[in-house]
Short mmCIF file of C-alpha atoms in Angstrom, two decimals:
data_model
loop_
_atom_site.label_atom_id
_atom_site.label_comp_id
_atom_site.label_asym_id
_atom_site.label_seq_id
_atom_site.Cartn_x
_atom_site.Cartn_y
_atom_site.Cartn_z
CA MET A 1 -131.86 134.58 -26.86
CA THR A 2 -133.56 131.20 -27.20
CA ILE A 3 -132.13 127.91 -28.42
CA SER A 4 -134.36 125.56 -30.40
CA LEU A 5 -134.52 121.89 -29.48
CA ASN A 6 -133.54 121.26 -33.11
CA HIS A 7 -130.34 123.24 -32.67
CA PRO A 8 -127.31 121.13 -33.79
CA LEU A 9 -125.61 121.59 -30.41
CA ILE A 10 -128.70 120.30 -28.58
CA LYS A 11 -128.96 117.31 -30.92
CA LYS A 12 -125.30 116.38 -30.40
CA SER A 13 -125.63 116.68 -26.63
CA GLN A 14 -128.92 114.81 -26.17
CA SER A 15 -127.39 111.76 -24.48
CA LEU A 16 -125.15 113.92 -22.28
CA ILE A 17 -128.11 116.05 -21.21
CA ALA A 18 -130.12 112.89 -20.49
CA LEU A 19 -127.27 111.55 -18.32
CA PHE A 20 -127.06 114.80 -16.36
CA LEU A 21 -130.81 114.87 -15.73
CA LEU A 22 -130.84 111.20 -14.72
CA CYS A 23 -128.00 111.74 -12.22
CA LEU A 24 -129.76 114.82 -10.86
CA LEU A 25 -133.02 112.88 -10.44
CA PHE A 26 -131.44 109.94 -8.60
CA SER A 27 -129.32 112.22 -6.39
CA LEU A 28 -132.53 113.95 -5.28
CA LEU A 29 -134.38 110.68 -4.70
CA SER A 30 -131.57 108.82 -2.90
CA ASP A 31 -128.83 110.19 -0.66
CA LYS A 32 -126.72 107.10 -1.44
CA PHE A 33 -126.45 107.75 -5.17
CA MET A 34 -123.80 110.47 -5.22
CA THR A 35 -121.48 108.78 -2.72
CA SER A 36 -118.00 107.94 -4.02
CA ALA A 37 -118.45 104.25 -3.15
CA ASN A 38 -121.63 104.03 -5.24
CA LEU A 39 -120.21 105.96 -8.20
CA TRP A 40 -117.13 103.70 -8.32
CA ASN A 41 -119.49 100.73 -8.12
CA VAL A 42 -121.44 102.07 -11.12
CA LEU A 43 -118.25 102.50 -13.15
CA ARG A 44 -117.07 99.01 -12.24
CA GLN A 45 -120.42 97.52 -13.28
CA ILE A 46 -120.66 99.36 -16.60
CA SER A 47 -117.10 98.41 -17.63
CA VAL A 48 -118.41 95.10 -19.01
CA ASN A 49 -121.15 96.74 -21.05
CA VAL A 50 -118.74 99.41 -22.29
CA CYS A 51 -116.41 96.75 -23.72
CA ILE A 52 -119.27 94.92 -25.44
CA SER A 53 -120.97 98.11 -26.62
CA VAL A 54 -117.97 99.65 -28.37
CA GLY A 55 -117.70 96.46 -30.42
CA MET A 56 -121.44 96.61 -31.07
CA THR A 57 -121.03 100.21 -32.23
CA LEU A 58 -118.88 99.10 -35.16
CA VAL A 59 -121.52 96.53 -36.14
CA VAL A 60 -124.42 98.99 -35.96
CA LEU A 61 -122.44 101.64 -37.85
CA MET A 62 -122.46 99.15 -40.76
CA ALA A 63 -126.27 98.88 -40.38
CA GLY A 64 -125.79 95.42 -38.85
CA ILE A 65 -126.71 93.88 -35.51
CA ASP A 66 -125.17 91.23 -33.25
CA LEU A 67 -127.58 89.43 -30.94
CA SER A 68 -124.98 86.84 -29.93
CA VAL A 69 -122.60 88.96 -27.82
CA GLY A 70 -124.20 87.95 -24.51
CA SER A 71 -123.96 84.24 -25.31
CA VAL A 72 -120.42 84.62 -26.67
CA LEU A 73 -119.56 86.35 -23.41
CA GLY A 74 -120.99 83.43 -21.45
CA PHE A 75 -119.18 80.75 -23.45
CA THR A 76 -115.77 82.46 -23.50
CA ALA A 77 -116.11 83.20 -19.78
CA ALA A 78 -116.79 79.51 -19.10
CA VAL A 79 -113.82 78.41 -21.21
CA CYS A 80 -111.53 80.90 -19.48
CA ALA A 81 -112.63 79.67 -16.05
CA GLY A 82 -112.43 76.02 -17.08
CA LEU A 83 -108.87 76.37 -18.37
CA LEU A 84 -107.79 78.13 -15.19
CA LYS A 85 -109.49 75.61 -12.92
CA ASN A 86 -108.97 72.32 -14.74
CA GLY A 87 -106.50 72.95 -17.54
CA LEU A 88 -106.78 70.85 -20.68
CA SER A 89 -106.44 67.06 -20.73
CA PHE A 90 -105.67 64.79 -23.68
CA GLU A 91 -106.30 61.32 -22.28
CA SER A 92 -105.36 59.51 -25.49
CA MET A 93 -101.87 61.04 -25.33
CA ASP A 94 -101.69 61.03 -21.52
CA LEU A 95 -101.07 64.78 -21.71
CA PHE A 96 -102.20 67.58 -19.40
CA VAL A 97 -101.81 71.28 -20.19
CA GLY A 98 -102.13 73.83 -17.40
CA PHE A 99 -102.94 77.46 -18.15
CA SER A 100 -101.69 80.68 -16.62
CA VAL A 101 -104.09 83.59 -16.16
CA LEU A 102 -102.75 85.26 -19.30
CA GLY A 103 -102.92 82.03 -21.30
CA ALA A 104 -106.53 81.34 -20.34
CA ILE A 105 -107.55 84.92 -21.17
CA LEU A 106 -105.85 84.80 -24.58
CA VAL A 107 -107.54 81.51 -25.47
CA SER A 108 -110.98 82.88 -24.49
CA ILE A 109 -110.40 86.04 -26.56
CA LEU A 110 -109.34 83.93 -29.56
CA ILE A 111 -112.53 81.88 -29.18
CA GLY A 112 -114.53 85.11 -29.11
CA LEU A 113 -112.74 86.18 -32.28
CA ALA A 114 -113.51 82.83 -33.94
CA LEU A 115 -117.21 82.99 -33.06
CA GLY A 116 -117.42 86.56 -34.31
CA LEU A 117 -115.67 85.64 -37.55
CA PHE A 118 -118.10 82.77 -37.97
CA ASN A 119 -120.98 85.25 -37.67
CA GLY A 120 -119.35 87.46 -40.29
CA TRP A 121 -118.67 84.51 -42.59
CA VAL A 122 -122.26 83.27 -42.47
CA ILE A 123 -123.58 86.79 -43.11
CA THR A 124 -121.26 87.53 -46.04
CA LYS A 125 -120.98 84.06 -47.60
CA PHE A 126 -124.67 83.18 -47.61
CA SER A 127 -126.19 86.69 -47.57
CA ILE A 128 -128.09 85.84 -44.39
CA PRO A 129 -129.52 88.85 -42.52
CA PRO A 130 -127.37 89.68 -39.45
CA PHE A 131 -130.41 89.40 -37.20
CA VAL A 132 -130.95 85.76 -38.19
CA ALA A 133 -127.27 84.74 -38.26
CA THR A 134 -126.45 86.19 -34.85
CA LEU A 135 -129.69 84.90 -33.35
CA ALA A 136 -128.54 81.42 -34.38
CA MET A 137 -125.14 82.04 -32.77
CA LEU A 138 -126.91 83.22 -29.61
CA THR A 139 -128.50 79.78 -29.32
CA ILE A 140 -125.37 77.87 -30.38
CA ALA A 141 -123.06 79.65 -27.92
CA ARG A 142 -125.55 79.31 -25.07
CA GLY A 143 -125.83 75.60 -25.77
CA LEU A 144 -122.04 75.22 -25.89
CA THR A 145 -121.82 76.97 -22.52
CA MET A 146 -124.24 74.52 -20.95
CA LEU A 147 -122.40 71.57 -22.48
CA TYR A 148 -119.02 72.85 -21.29
CA THR A 149 -120.12 73.66 -17.74
CA GLU A 150 -122.75 70.91 -17.47
CA GLY A 151 -124.92 73.59 -15.91
CA ILE A 152 -122.57 73.93 -12.92
CA PRO A 153 -120.67 77.13 -11.99
CA ILE A 154 -116.85 77.01 -12.20
CA SER A 155 -115.58 78.77 -9.08
CA ASN A 156 -112.47 79.56 -7.01
CA LEU A 157 -110.26 80.74 -9.86
CA GLY A 158 -107.52 82.32 -7.77
CA THR A 159 -106.72 85.75 -6.38
CA GLU A 160 -104.52 86.71 -9.35
CA PHE A 161 -107.41 86.31 -11.77
CA GLU A 162 -109.88 87.86 -9.33
CA PHE A 163 -107.78 91.04 -9.23
CA ILE A 164 -108.71 91.80 -12.85
CA GLY A 165 -112.35 92.31 -11.93
CA SER A 166 -112.06 93.41 -8.31
CA GLY A 167 -108.66 95.09 -7.90
CA TRP A 168 -107.66 98.74 -7.94
CA ILE A 169 -104.87 100.41 -9.94
CA LEU A 170 -103.83 103.96 -9.05
CA GLY A 171 -107.05 104.46 -7.13
CA ILE A 172 -109.28 103.35 -10.01
CA PRO A 173 -110.94 99.91 -10.38
CA ALA A 174 -108.99 97.63 -12.74
CA PRO A 175 -112.06 96.91 -14.94
CA VAL A 176 -112.43 100.64 -15.58
CA TRP A 177 -108.84 100.81 -16.87
CA ILE A 178 -109.51 97.82 -19.15
CA SER A 179 -112.70 99.36 -20.54
CA ILE A 180 -110.88 102.66 -21.14
CA PHE A 181 -108.21 100.77 -23.08
CA MET A 182 -110.85 99.02 -25.21
CA VAL A 183 -112.57 102.34 -25.90
CA LEU A 184 -109.30 103.95 -26.98
CA ILE A 185 -108.59 101.10 -29.39
CA VAL A 186 -111.99 101.40 -31.08
CA LEU A 187 -111.75 105.20 -31.07
CA PHE A 188 -108.45 104.92 -32.89
CA LEU A 189 -109.96 102.52 -35.43
CA THR A 190 -112.92 104.78 -36.17
CA LYS A 191 -111.11 108.12 -36.16
CA LYS A 192 -107.62 107.46 -37.45
CA THR A 193 -107.76 104.53 -39.85
CA THR A 194 -109.03 103.83 -43.35
CA PHE A 195 -110.78 100.81 -41.87
CA GLY A 196 -112.91 103.12 -39.72
CA ARG A 197 -113.83 105.31 -42.69
CA TYR A 198 -114.86 102.21 -44.61
CA ILE A 199 -117.21 101.17 -41.78
CA TYR A 200 -119.01 104.52 -41.96
CA ALA A 201 -119.10 104.33 -45.76
CA ILE A 202 -120.70 100.87 -45.74
CA GLY A 203 -123.30 101.95 -43.20
CA GLY A 204 -124.04 105.14 -45.11
CA ASN A 205 -124.49 103.50 -48.51
CA GLU A 206 -123.28 99.96 -49.02
CA ARG A 207 -123.84 100.02 -52.78
CA ALA A 208 -121.82 103.20 -53.20
CA ALA A 209 -119.08 101.79 -50.96
CA PHE A 210 -118.90 98.66 -53.14
CA LEU A 211 -118.70 100.71 -56.35
CA SER A 212 -115.89 102.77 -54.84
CA GLY A 213 -113.79 99.63 -54.45
CA ILE A 214 -114.26 98.83 -50.76
CA ASN A 215 -114.06 95.13 -49.93
CA ILE A 216 -117.42 94.95 -48.16
CA ASN A 217 -117.18 91.32 -47.06
CA LYS A 218 -113.69 91.73 -45.62
CA ILE A 219 -114.73 94.75 -43.54
CA LYS A 220 -117.87 93.01 -42.28
CA LEU A 221 -115.92 89.88 -41.38
CA THR A 222 -113.39 91.93 -39.43
CA VAL A 223 -116.02 93.97 -37.60
CA TYR A 224 -117.94 90.91 -36.41
CA GLY A 225 -114.62 89.39 -35.33
CA ILE A 226 -113.87 92.50 -33.25
CA ALA A 227 -117.36 92.35 -31.71
CA GLY A 228 -116.69 88.74 -30.69
CA MET A 229 -113.36 89.66 -29.10
CA MET A 230 -114.94 92.55 -27.17
CA ALA A 231 -117.61 90.18 -25.86
CA ALA A 232 -114.84 87.83 -24.69
CA VAL A 233 -113.10 90.68 -22.86
CA GLY A 234 -116.42 91.39 -21.16
CA GLY A 235 -116.61 87.72 -20.23
CA VAL A 236 -113.20 87.88 -18.56
CA LEU A 237 -114.29 90.92 -16.51
CA VAL A 238 -117.56 89.31 -15.40
CA THR A 239 -115.88 86.04 -14.42
CA SER A 240 -113.00 87.66 -12.57
CA ARG A 241 -115.31 90.00 -10.64
CA LEU A 242 -117.39 87.05 -9.42
CA ASN A 243 -114.35 84.72 -9.27
CA SER A 244 -116.74 82.27 -10.89
CA ALA A 245 -118.15 81.43 -14.33
CA GLN A 246 -121.92 81.04 -14.23
CA PRO A 247 -123.66 78.90 -16.89
CA ASN A 248 -126.17 81.70 -17.55
CA ALA A 249 -123.59 84.50 -17.63
CA GLY A 250 -124.16 87.16 -20.27
CA THR A 251 -127.94 86.87 -20.38
CA SER A 252 -129.48 90.15 -21.61
CA TYR A 253 -126.09 91.77 -22.25
CA GLU A 254 -126.90 91.88 -25.96
CA LEU A 255 -129.92 94.06 -25.13
CA ASP A 256 -127.95 96.36 -22.83
CA SER A 257 -125.23 96.81 -25.44
CA ILE A 258 -127.72 97.62 -28.21
CA ALA A 259 -129.46 100.01 -25.82
CA ALA A 260 -126.15 101.77 -25.06
CA VAL A 261 -125.40 102.14 -28.77
CA VAL A 262 -128.85 103.51 -29.63
CA ILE A 263 -129.10 105.80 -26.60
CA GLY A 264 -125.61 107.07 -27.45
CA GLY A 265 -126.88 108.35 -30.79
CA THR A 266 -125.78 105.66 -33.23
CA SER A 267 -128.40 105.18 -35.92
CA LEU A 268 -129.72 101.68 -36.46
CA SER A 269 -129.78 102.58 -40.16
CA GLY A 270 -125.98 102.79 -40.10
CA GLY A 271 -123.40 105.41 -41.00
CA ILE A 272 -124.08 107.77 -38.08
CA GLY A 273 -122.72 107.51 -34.56
CA THR A 274 -119.67 107.74 -32.32
CA VAL A 275 -117.85 105.59 -29.81
CA ALA A 276 -117.98 108.45 -27.28
CA GLY A 277 -121.76 108.54 -27.60
CA THR A 278 -121.93 104.80 -26.93
CA VAL A 279 -119.86 105.21 -23.77
CA ILE A 280 -122.32 107.84 -22.54
CA GLY A 281 -125.16 105.48 -23.47
CA ALA A 282 -123.57 102.68 -21.44
CA ILE A 283 -123.19 105.03 -18.48
CA ILE A 284 -126.88 105.99 -18.78
CA ILE A 285 -127.87 102.30 -18.70
CA GLY A 286 -125.59 101.74 -15.70
CA VAL A 287 -126.90 104.77 -13.82
CA LEU A 288 -130.48 103.74 -14.58
CA ASN A 289 -129.88 100.20 -13.28
CA ASN A 290 -128.11 101.47 -10.16
CA GLY A 291 -130.63 104.19 -9.38
CA LEU A 292 -133.60 101.86 -9.70
CA VAL A 293 -131.93 99.35 -7.36
CA LEU A 294 -131.24 102.10 -4.79
CA LEU A 295 -134.91 103.09 -4.99
CA ASP A 296 -135.84 99.44 -4.39
CA VAL A 297 -137.73 99.18 -7.68
CA SER A 298 -138.74 95.64 -8.62
CA PRO A 299 -136.41 93.98 -11.19
CA PHE A 300 -139.48 93.37 -13.36
CA TRP A 301 -140.29 97.08 -13.45
CA GLN A 302 -136.62 97.82 -14.16
CA GLN A 303 -136.96 95.85 -17.39
CA VAL A 304 -140.10 97.80 -18.28
CA VAL A 305 -138.36 101.14 -17.67
CA LYS A 306 -135.31 100.14 -19.72
CA GLY A 307 -137.55 99.01 -22.55
CA PHE A 308 -139.27 102.38 -22.67
CA VAL A 309 -135.90 104.17 -22.58
CA ILE A 310 -134.72 102.16 -25.59
CA LEU A 311 -137.97 102.84 -27.42
CA LEU A 312 -137.66 106.56 -26.70
CA ALA A 313 -134.07 106.59 -28.01
CA VAL A 314 -135.14 104.90 -31.27
CA ILE A 315 -138.04 107.34 -31.70
CA ILE A 316 -135.68 110.29 -31.20
CA ASP A 317 -133.27 108.79 -33.75
CA LYS A 318 -136.08 108.46 -36.32
CA MET A 319 -137.24 112.01 -35.69
CA ASN A 320 -133.71 113.31 -36.14
CA GLN A 321 -133.44 111.44 -39.44
CA LYS A 322 -136.69 112.98 -40.71
CA ASN A 323 -135.63 116.50 -39.74
CA LYS A 324 -132.43 116.29 -41.81
#
């Protein structure tokens, strides 16, 4: 009995098969890869990209794109660190407001929400292509980060905050628990809510979705807001792990998140894809990064390899669309 490569089961399992083969390859090439310490390190590192990527999944499912998530991550991370380190001063009123860890995190997530909503508003209000609108926000948020930090890292944020990115809970790194929670939220939205069905409908055929009475602009606005919040959560994880907010934090995360979404089987044309597939895609990116580092591959060649992997994933997606 033979199974065709076009068999539905093979198509659905492409990313999982790719992950297995990648792990097998790196385990053969490096005896350090399959150690428990390294595998936990991989999971800790990918937790940031998982949070960003599940938000990106919702955007791509609508046939949209968000190039600003890396810059939003950087800005919200800087604000979170700044509030923890310096609080907020109102000199005209001789008032100083200090922030707890929870307070600073909530403010940064709200800022991420606001920036995401702004993306959605520009896209829906002025009919600007998502690529252009979010590219503008990429530049705006990066500039705001430099203005806020003055190009200087904000460090020494306290052990309580550091625990979020570096601590362990029940034998599992805290960032992994946070990323699992974010995944479950988005899974619930896509699988169990009308909102999730509307996202797929818009991505599948926006005109038909509009004629069926779906409020297209409202859904798009909400989805970009969620993407902004997920980027802010990623910013909290990055900053707490380093116990420092770097002015250039988040650079290239937008590419890694798009790569995770595409490699995980979500179509850039919209309407097709799953959150579970994106998680596998993020793990593939993480394993690829980790394995290349263990093999002492130049960072420049790592970028080349990742680029080809993304290109291959898009080609496979196009071939699958043609074969339907």
